[in-house]
XYZ file of N, CA and C in Angstrom:
624
model
N 0.851 -1.187 0.000
C 0.000 0.000 0.000
C 0.888 1.240 0.000
N 0.542 2.215 -0.799
C 1.299 3.454 -0.839
C 0.981 4.276 0.391
N 2.005 4.803 1.021
C 1.800 5.568 2.238
C 1.103 6.882 1.939
N 0.421 7.477 2.876
C -0.156 8.788 2.678
C 0.931 9.828 2.470
N 0.597 10.864 1.705
C 1.544 11.934 1.461
C 2.005 12.528 2.781
N 3.324 12.693 2.906
C 3.871 13.270 4.125
C 4.214 12.231 5.171
N 3.840 10.946 4.980
C 4.155 9.911 5.941
C 5.572 9.410 5.765
N 5.924 8.420 6.568
C 7.270 7.865 6.503
C 7.433 7.055 5.227
N 8.508 7.278 4.480
C 8.760 6.479 3.282
C 8.936 5.005 3.643
N 8.656 4.096 2.707
C 8.809 2.668 2.995
C 10.267 2.235 3.090
N 11.200 3.101 2.674
C 12.630 2.824 2.782
C 13.295 4.052 3.373
N 14.343 3.832 4.099
C 15.088 4.947 4.672
C 16.312 5.316 3.849
N 16.605 4.541 2.808
C 17.728 4.856 1.924
C 17.569 4.064 0.631
N 18.129 4.605 -0.425
C 18.193 3.909 -1.709
C 19.654 3.652 -2.039
N 19.984 2.396 -2.269
C 21.322 1.995 -2.698
C 21.217 1.589 -4.161
N 22.027 2.181 -5.012
C 21.860 1.956 -6.453
C 23.186 1.667 -7.138
N 23.156 0.695 -8.010
C 24.283 0.360 -8.875
C 24.501 1.493 -9.883
N 25.654 1.487 -10.534
C 25.955 2.502 -11.552
C 25.869 1.923 -12.962
N 26.744 0.968 -13.279
C 26.808 0.484 -14.660
C 25.585 -0.343 -15.032
N 25.063 -0.047 -16.201
C 23.868 -0.677 -16.763
C 22.592 -0.300 -16.006
N 22.711 0.690 -15.121
C 21.545 1.276 -14.464
C 21.553 2.780 -14.723
N 22.567 3.439 -14.196
C 22.726 4.878 -14.421
C 23.560 5.141 -15.669
N 24.627 4.359 -15.834
C 25.547 4.554 -16.949
C 25.433 3.397 -17.933
N 25.409 3.751 -19.219
C 25.311 2.742 -20.272
C 26.415 2.975 -21.301
N 26.992 1.875 -21.755
C 28.117 1.938 -22.678
C 27.679 1.667 -24.121
N 28.438 2.240 -25.063
C 28.260 1.961 -26.488
C 29.428 1.083 -26.916
N 29.162 -0.205 -27.138
C 30.243 -1.129 -27.487
C 30.326 -1.411 -28.980
N 29.658 -0.590 -29.803
C 29.629 -0.848 -31.246
C 31.025 -0.795 -31.859
N 31.866 0.120 -31.382
C 33.219 0.207 -31.915
C 34.036 -1.031 -31.598
N 33.870 -1.558 -30.402
C 34.575 -2.780 -30.017
C 34.110 -3.967 -30.849
N 32.817 -4.074 -31.060
C 32.289 -5.186 -31.853
C 32.791 -5.114 -33.285
N 32.874 -3.921 -33.827
C 33.378 -3.758 -35.197
C 34.842 -4.172 -35.275
N 35.617 -3.814 -34.268
C 37.033 -4.185 -34.234
C 37.187 -5.692 -34.115
N 36.342 -6.333 -33.331
C 36.390 -7.795 -33.227
C 36.081 -8.445 -34.569
N 35.087 -7.929 -35.254
C 34.759 -8.496 -36.569
C 35.937 -8.365 -37.526
N 36.569 -7.203 -37.511
C 37.721 -6.978 -38.388
C 38.859 -7.931 -38.047
N 38.996 -8.227 -36.765
C 40.078 -9.111 -36.310
C 39.733 -10.586 -36.478
N 38.507 -10.887 -36.895
C 38.097 -12.268 -37.076
C 37.700 -12.965 -35.789
N 37.389 -12.174 -34.757
C 36.948 -12.739 -33.488
C 35.426 -12.768 -33.409
N 34.906 -13.716 -32.687
C 33.473 -13.728 -32.417
C 33.130 -12.517 -31.544
N 32.014 -11.885 -31.833
C 31.606 -10.727 -31.049
C 31.439 -11.112 -29.578
N 31.980 -10.303 -28.712
C 31.891 -10.562 -27.278
C 33.108 -11.254 -26.700
N 34.044 -11.653 -27.555
C 35.229 -12.366 -27.066
C 36.038 -11.519 -26.095
N 36.231 -10.255 -26.436
C 37.047 -9.379 -25.580
C 36.414 -9.227 -24.197
N 35.102 -9.024 -24.154
C 34.433 -8.876 -22.868
C 34.473 -10.169 -22.074
N 34.374 -11.303 -22.762
C 34.444 -12.579 -22.065
C 35.789 -12.733 -21.373
N 36.847 -12.344 -22.066
C 38.186 -12.401 -21.478
C 38.319 -11.368 -20.360
N 37.863 -10.145 -20.623
C 38.066 -9.029 -19.692
C 37.326 -9.202 -18.382
N 36.146 -9.826 -18.449
C 35.316 -9.927 -17.256
C 35.353 -11.303 -16.605
N 36.314 -12.125 -17.014
C 36.574 -13.348 -16.257
C 37.058 -12.929 -14.873
N 36.608 -13.598 -13.814
C 36.928 -13.138 -12.455
C 38.406 -12.889 -12.187
N 39.273 -13.754 -12.686
C 40.692 -13.578 -12.388
C 41.294 -12.391 -13.119
N 40.595 -11.881 -14.131
C 41.080 -10.728 -14.883
C 40.484 -9.429 -14.352
N 39.176 -9.415 -14.096
C 38.563 -8.136 -13.726
C 38.523 -7.880 -12.216
N 38.597 -8.926 -11.383
C 38.512 -8.682 -9.943
C 39.650 -7.797 -9.426
N 40.891 -7.987 -9.871
C 41.953 -7.106 -9.372
C 41.699 -5.631 -9.657
N 41.175 -5.302 -10.840
C 40.928 -3.884 -11.149
C 39.726 -3.370 -10.379
N 38.745 -4.230 -10.137
C 37.565 -3.817 -9.380
C 37.869 -3.636 -7.897
N 38.913 -4.288 -7.419
C 39.319 -4.142 -6.014
C 40.383 -3.066 -5.837
N 40.731 -2.394 -6.920
C 41.730 -1.342 -6.840
C 43.150 -1.845 -6.680
N 43.363 -3.118 -6.987
C 44.694 -3.713 -6.808
C 45.605 -3.451 -8.003
N 45.009 -3.194 -9.166
C 45.767 -2.850 -10.366
C 45.104 -1.645 -11.016
N 45.848 -0.962 -11.851
C 45.318 0.194 -12.566
C 44.519 -0.269 -13.785
N 43.685 0.607 -14.341
C 42.987 0.249 -15.573
C 43.930 -0.147 -16.698
N 45.079 0.505 -16.798
C 46.024 0.140 -17.852
C 46.617 -1.249 -17.616
N 46.823 -1.605 -16.360
C 47.284 -2.964 -16.057
C 46.199 -3.982 -16.385
N 44.949 -3.583 -16.223
C 43.836 -4.444 -16.639
C 43.887 -4.685 -18.144
N 44.160 -3.629 -18.907
C 44.286 -3.779 -20.365
C 45.381 -4.790 -20.689
N 46.489 -4.737 -19.976
C 47.578 -5.691 -20.203
C 47.109 -7.119 -19.950
N 46.295 -7.318 -18.919
C 45.772 -8.656 -18.629
C 44.818 -9.120 -19.717
N 44.026 -8.191 -20.235
C 43.115 -8.534 -21.332
C 43.920 -8.951 -22.551
N 44.940 -8.170 -22.880
C 45.775 -8.489 -24.035
C 46.425 -9.856 -23.867
N 46.863 -10.152 -22.655
C 47.459 -11.468 -22.384
C 46.436 -12.574 -22.601
N 45.195 -12.324 -22.188
C 44.145 -13.320 -22.368
C 43.766 -13.547 -23.819
N 44.013 -12.535 -24.645
C 43.697 -12.644 -26.074
C 44.877 -13.167 -26.890
N 46.010 -13.357 -26.230
C 47.208 -13.840 -26.925
C 46.920 -15.179 -27.596
N 47.367 -15.298 -28.826
C 47.135 -16.521 -29.585
C 45.885 -16.466 -30.435
N 44.950 -15.588 -30.056
C 43.734 -15.422 -30.847
C 43.901 -14.363 -31.917
N 44.679 -13.339 -31.594
C 44.946 -12.229 -32.512
C 46.388 -11.783 -32.301
N 46.972 -11.025 -33.239
C 48.323 -10.500 -33.035
C 48.387 -9.623 -31.774
N 49.578 -9.492 -31.222
C 49.734 -8.760 -29.967
C 49.231 -7.328 -30.055
N 49.530 -6.633 -31.165
C 49.102 -5.241 -31.261
C 47.583 -5.136 -31.326
N 46.937 -6.114 -31.958
C 45.476 -6.126 -32.025
C 44.887 -6.421 -30.651
N 45.531 -7.319 -29.918
C 45.058 -7.630 -28.565
C 45.086 -6.391 -27.689
N 46.163 -5.618 -27.785
C 46.255 -4.375 -27.009
C 45.201 -3.371 -27.467
N 44.975 -3.312 -28.771
C 43.967 -2.377 -29.290
C 42.573 -2.749 -28.795
N 42.285 -4.039 -28.764
C 40.974 -4.492 -28.274
C 40.801 -4.149 -26.798
N 41.832 -4.408 -26.005
C 41.752 -4.090 -24.587
C 41.600 -2.608 -24.338
N 42.350 -1.813 -25.064
C 42.270 -0.359 -24.902
C 40.921 0.174 -25.352
N 40.377 -0.398 -26.411
C 39.069 0.029 -26.901
C 37.987 -0.268 -25.869
N 38.086 -1.425 -25.234
C 37.127 -1.755 -24.180
C 37.230 -0.763 -23.028
N 38.444 -0.463 -22.608
C 38.639 0.475 -21.501
C 38.057 1.842 -21.815
N 38.140 2.235 -23.072
C 37.748 3.595 -23.462
C 36.373 3.651 -24.128
N 35.547 2.646 -23.914
C 34.212 2.680 -24.504
C 33.484 3.965 -24.116
N 32.825 4.607 -25.083
C 32.039 5.795 -24.721
C 30.827 5.392 -23.891
N 30.412 6.295 -23.025
C 29.257 5.987 -22.179
C 28.398 7.229 -22.007
N 27.187 6.999 -21.592
C 26.226 8.086 -21.372
C 25.420 7.767 -20.125
N 24.802 8.779 -19.589
C 23.908 8.586 -18.448
C 22.476 8.455 -18.942
N 21.703 7.625 -18.282
C 20.275 7.513 -18.561
C 19.587 8.646 -17.799
N 19.187 9.662 -18.523
C 18.647 10.855 -17.871
C 17.337 10.575 -17.144
N 16.571 9.602 -17.626
C 15.328 9.259 -16.942
C 15.635 8.648 -15.575
N 16.615 7.761 -15.533
C 17.027 7.149 -14.274
C 17.589 8.204 -13.327
N 18.431 9.078 -13.855
C 19.016 10.145 -13.034
C 17.928 11.014 -12.430
N 16.941 11.377 -13.228
C 15.852 12.224 -12.729
C 15.075 11.529 -11.618
N 14.828 10.236 -11.777
C 14.112 9.488 -10.745
C 14.908 9.434 -9.442
N 16.200 9.213 -9.561
C 17.040 9.134 -8.359
C 17.129 10.486 -7.663
N 17.204 11.550 -8.430
C 17.251 12.883 -7.815
C 15.952 13.171 -7.061
N 14.843 12.741 -7.618
C 13.567 12.945 -6.926
C 13.495 12.120 -5.643
N 13.976 10.887 -5.711
C 13.954 10.029 -4.520
C 14.864 10.592 -3.431
N 15.974 11.194 -3.830
C 16.942 11.696 -2.864
C 16.386 12.868 -2.054
N 15.349 13.503 -2.543
C 14.698 14.551 -1.756
C 14.116 13.973 -0.475
N 13.710 12.702 -0.548
C 13.060 12.038 0.594
C 14.017 11.239 1.461
N 14.976 10.542 0.824
C 15.870 9.650 1.568
C 17.285 9.758 1.009
N 18.308 9.328 1.779
C 19.679 9.329 1.263
C 19.821 8.373 0.082
N 20.698 8.752 -0.833
C 21.024 7.920 -1.996
C 22.505 7.580 -1.938
N 22.804 6.282 -2.011
C 24.184 5.811 -2.019
C 24.414 4.990 -3.276
N 25.420 5.344 -4.039
C 25.809 4.523 -5.189
C 26.748 3.449 -4.676
N 26.422 2.203 -4.956
C 27.260 1.077 -4.517
C 27.538 0.236 -5.751
N 28.798 0.218 -6.171
C 29.099 -0.298 -7.500
C 30.471 -0.948 -7.570
N 30.563 -1.962 -8.407
C 31.857 -2.542 -8.755
C 32.434 -1.678 -9.878
N 33.517 -0.991 -9.586
C 34.050 -0.016 -10.537
C 35.557 0.075 -10.393
N 36.179 0.770 -11.350
C 37.622 0.979 -11.308
C 37.925 2.295 -10.600
N 39.193 2.603 -10.507
C 39.638 3.825 -9.837
C 39.264 5.092 -10.601
N 38.717 4.964 -11.798
C 38.332 6.141 -12.588
C 36.884 6.559 -12.350
N 36.177 5.865 -11.477
C 34.741 6.116 -11.331
C 34.428 7.570 -11.008
N 35.126 8.158 -10.050
C 34.821 9.528 -9.645
C 34.960 10.496 -10.821
N 36.028 10.324 -11.603
C 36.220 11.186 -12.771
C 35.127 10.945 -13.811
N 34.727 9.693 -13.956
C 33.670 9.372 -14.915
C 32.352 10.027 -14.519
N 32.024 9.966 -13.236
C 30.783 10.588 -12.768
C 30.838 12.100 -12.963
N 31.983 12.681 -12.676
C 32.128 14.124 -12.881
C 31.953 14.488 -14.352
N 32.505 13.650 -15.237
C 32.376 13.903 -16.664
C 30.942 13.835 -17.153
N 30.131 13.057 -16.453
C 28.709 12.940 -16.793
C 27.875 14.026 -16.110
N 28.520 14.847 -15.289
C 27.785 15.852 -14.540
C 27.041 15.274 -13.356
N 27.526 14.134 -12.838
C 26.822 13.426 -11.774
C 27.627 13.353 -10.473
N 28.620 14.216 -10.333
C 29.429 14.179 -9.114
C 28.597 14.442 -7.869
N 27.478 15.153 -8.043
C 26.629 15.496 -6.899
C 25.353 14.667 -6.844
N 25.292 13.582 -7.610
C 24.053 12.812 -7.691
C 23.679 12.179 -6.358
N 24.666 11.619 -5.664
C 24.392 10.818 -4.470
C 24.996 11.444 -3.215
N 24.486 10.999 -2.079
C 25.056 11.422 -0.801
C 26.408 10.777 -0.559
N 26.550 9.537 -1.021
C 27.803 8.799 -0.861
C 28.006 7.898 -2.072
N 29.268 7.588 -2.352
C 29.623 6.616 -3.386
C 30.488 5.544 -2.745
N 30.031 4.308 -2.810
C 30.807 3.172 -2.307
C 31.288 2.390 -3.521
N 32.528 2.625 -3.889
C 33.131 1.995 -5.064
C 34.021 0.841 -4.621
N 33.872 -0.284 -5.282
C 34.667 -1.464 -4.924
C 36.160 -1.176 -4.971
N 36.594 -0.381 -5.942
C 38.020 -0.102 -6.095
C 38.560 0.755 -4.965
N 37.684 1.501 -4.293
C 38.116 2.354 -3.181
C 38.060 1.625 -1.845
N 37.086 0.731 -1.695
C 36.922 0.065 -0.394
C 37.517 -1.336 -0.374
N 37.942 -1.843 -1.538
C 38.573 -3.156 -1.593
C 37.621 -4.320 -1.385
N 36.339 -4.095 -1.647
C 35.318 -5.138 -1.520
C 34.394 -5.013 -2.728
N 34.042 -6.123 -3.336
C 33.178 -6.080 -4.515
C 31.884 -6.852 -4.269
N 30.812 -6.372 -4.875
C 29.566 -7.136 -4.856
C 29.811 -8.483 -5.533
N 29.220 -9.549 -5.039
C 28.153 -9.648 -4.038
C 28.622 -9.899 -2.600
N 29.837 -9.522 -2.260
C 30.311 -9.661 -0.885
C 29.381 -8.861 0.033
N 28.797 -9.490 1.045
C 27.846 -8.771 1.902
C 28.446 -7.568 2.617
N 29.747 -7.530 2.769
C 30.364 -6.405 3.483
C 30.175 -5.082 2.763
N 30.108 -5.102 1.437
C 29.961 -3.837 0.720
C 28.543 -3.301 0.865
N 27.578 -4.204 1.013
C 26.193 -3.778 1.238
C 26.054 -3.175 2.638
N 26.668 -3.827 3.601
C 26.601 -3.309 4.970
C 27.285 -1.942 5.064
N 28.388 -1.788 4.352
C 29.096 -0.512 4.358
C 28.227 0.575 3.728
N 27.549 0.244 2.645
C 26.686 1.221 1.988
C 25.550 1.645 2.906
N 24.956 0.680 3.607
C 23.885 0.999 4.553
C 24.419 1.870 5.682
N 25.616 1.559 6.144
C 26.233 2.350 7.212
C 26.467 3.788 6.748
N 26.956 3.935 5.516
C 27.185 5.280 4.980
C 25.868 6.052 4.892
N 24.789 5.331 4.585
C 23.474 5.968 4.502
C 22.918 6.291 5.875
N 23.452 5.614 6.898
C 22.990 5.847 8.258
C 21.719 5.101 8.612
N 21.482 3.964 7.939
C 20.260 3.203 8.196
C 20.585 1.716 8.311
N 19.635 0.955 8.830
C 19.790 -0.494 8.917
C 19.628 -1.113 7.523
N 20.297 -2.214 7.259
C 20.167 -2.858 5.947
C 18.722 -3.150 5.561
N 17.906 -3.588 6.523
C 16.526 -3.955 6.197
C 15.654 -2.755 5.845
N 16.184 -1.542 6.013
C 15.452 -0.337 5.625
C 16.020 0.275 4.351
N 16.754 -0.559 3.580
C 17.341 -0.097 2.322
C 16.629 -0.713 1.124
N 16.469 0.078 0.095
C 16.072 -0.412 -1.222
C 17.344 -0.529 -2.047
N 17.589 -1.705 -2.617
C 18.801 -1.942 -3.392
C 18.434 -2.213 -4.843
N 19.069 -1.478 -5.766
C 18.762 -1.575 -7.197
C 20.017 -1.997 -7.949
N 19.912 -3.048 -8.756
C 21.068 -3.549 -9.501
C 20.556 -4.315 -10.714
N 21.371 -4.372 -11.769
C 20.957 -5.103 -12.972
C 21.339 -6.576 -12.921
N 22.097 -6.988 -11.914
C 22.575 -8.365 -11.832
C 21.835 -9.128 -10.740
N 21.249 -10.239 -11.109
C 20.430 -11.019 -10.176
C 21.231 -11.469 -8.965
N 22.472 -11.872 -9.172
C 23.311 -12.326 -8.059
C 23.499 -11.223 -7.023
N 23.682 -10.011 -7.497
C 23.874 -8.894 -6.572
C 22.595 -8.557 -5.818
N 21.477 -8.649 -6.501
C 20.189 -8.395 -5.856
C 19.929 -9.452 -4.782
N 20.202 -10.710 -5.112
C 19.973 -11.801 -4.160
C 20.824 -11.619 -2.901
N 22.055 -11.155 -3.076
C 22.937 -10.935 -1.926
C 22.389 -9.833 -1.022
N 21.820 -8.801 -1.625
C 21.222 -7.720 -0.840
C 19.996 -8.213 -0.086
N 19.189 -9.001 -0.753
C 17.973 -9.523 -0.116
C 18.320 -10.444 1.050
N 19.440 -11.151 0.944
C 19.860 -12.039 2.028
C 20.178 -11.260 3.302
N 20.456 -9.970 3.150
C 20.728 -9.114 4.302
C 19.470 -8.403 4.791
N 18.343 -8.698 4.166
C 17.092 -8.079 4.566
C 16.708 -6.863 3.755
N 17.525 -6.506 2.777
C 17.193 -5.363 1.930
C 16.065 -5.710 0.967
N 15.371 -4.704 0.504
C 14.393 -4.888 -0.568
C 15.144 -4.775 -1.884
N 15.156 -5.836 -2.667
C 15.923 -5.848 -3.902
C 15.075 -5.583 -5.126
N 15.658 -4.863 -6.074
C 14.994 -4.585 -7.346
C 15.951 -4.924 -8.472
N 15.562 -5.851 -9.317
C 16.350 -6.180 -10.509
C 16.024 -5.164 -11.597
N 17.012 -4.369 -11.968
C 16.813 -3.306 -12.956
C 16.936 -3.835 -14.378
N 15.942 -3.528 -15.176
C 16.004 -3.799 -16.615
C 15.763 -2.523 -17.404
N 14.760 -1.758 -16.968
C 14.449 -0.484 -17.611
C 14.137 0.552 -16.532
N 14.067 1.798 -16.953
C 13.734 2.866 -16.012
C 12.368 2.645 -15.380
N 11.480 1.944 -16.080
C 10.153 1.670 -15.531
C 10.247 0.820 -14.271
N 11.218 -0.107 -14.214
C 11.411 -0.918 -13.003
C 11.769 -0.025 -11.823
N 12.644 0.933 -12.076
C 13.054 1.842 -11.013
C 11.900 2.736 -10.586
N 11.160 3.236 -11.543
C 10.051 4.125 -11.221
C 9.015 3.410 -10.368
N 8.746 2.142 -10.687
C 7.790 1.373 -9.899
C 8.287 1.187 -8.465
N 9.578 0.877 -8.311
C 10.138 0.654 -6.985
C 10.147 1.933 -6.155
N 10.380 3.055 -6.815
C 10.500 4.329 -6.101
C 9.173 5.052 -5.942
N 8.120 4.521 -6.552
C 6.834 5.229 -6.573
C 6.380 5.754 -5.203
N 6.510 4.973 -4.140
C 6.062 5.490 -2.833
C 6.871 6.686 -2.334
N 8.058 6.902 -2.923
C 8.895 8.027 -2.496
C 8.709 9.265 -3.344
N 8.141 9.093 -4.533
C 8.120 10.169 -5.515
C 6.940 11.104 -5.326
């Protein structure tokens, strides 16, 4: 049931993922490069996001450029070395945009409750958000590369709730990955699997 206007919101904080929720990438250039190189589309991402390759960069243990080196190493034997480096660099530099509808919804929700971005990201996240004009979007940003913990580790959810100043069970958690949502729900959070802005709008409706 929707609460009466002016009553207590059903959540005391909103915790929201960044990539594929707020930020979306254009990978068309990478796919074109893979086709030119004779690789199946998606090969570079499969190599790049294998846990042993992407976890170090997401935990802040290596730089993004060192991540590119690991990607190139993973592509060795499939394409020439210079092409492997080009593919890795192209992935790192994919253009991205913000979903303005999602941003608008989050800004409206933040009028009522704290907003914390909790995301698996590299050390460039803060600069990326600033470049999108979103440095002031949230009350706090909990980035895996800064705190050394990545979703779905429950510690990053607890830290995000702590930063928001509320109990985990009073948090709404939004993410595009089912595993991450399930981990939040295991802590008592209300989880929302994001697919479109309509999913977010429905979840936030009692706050808007």
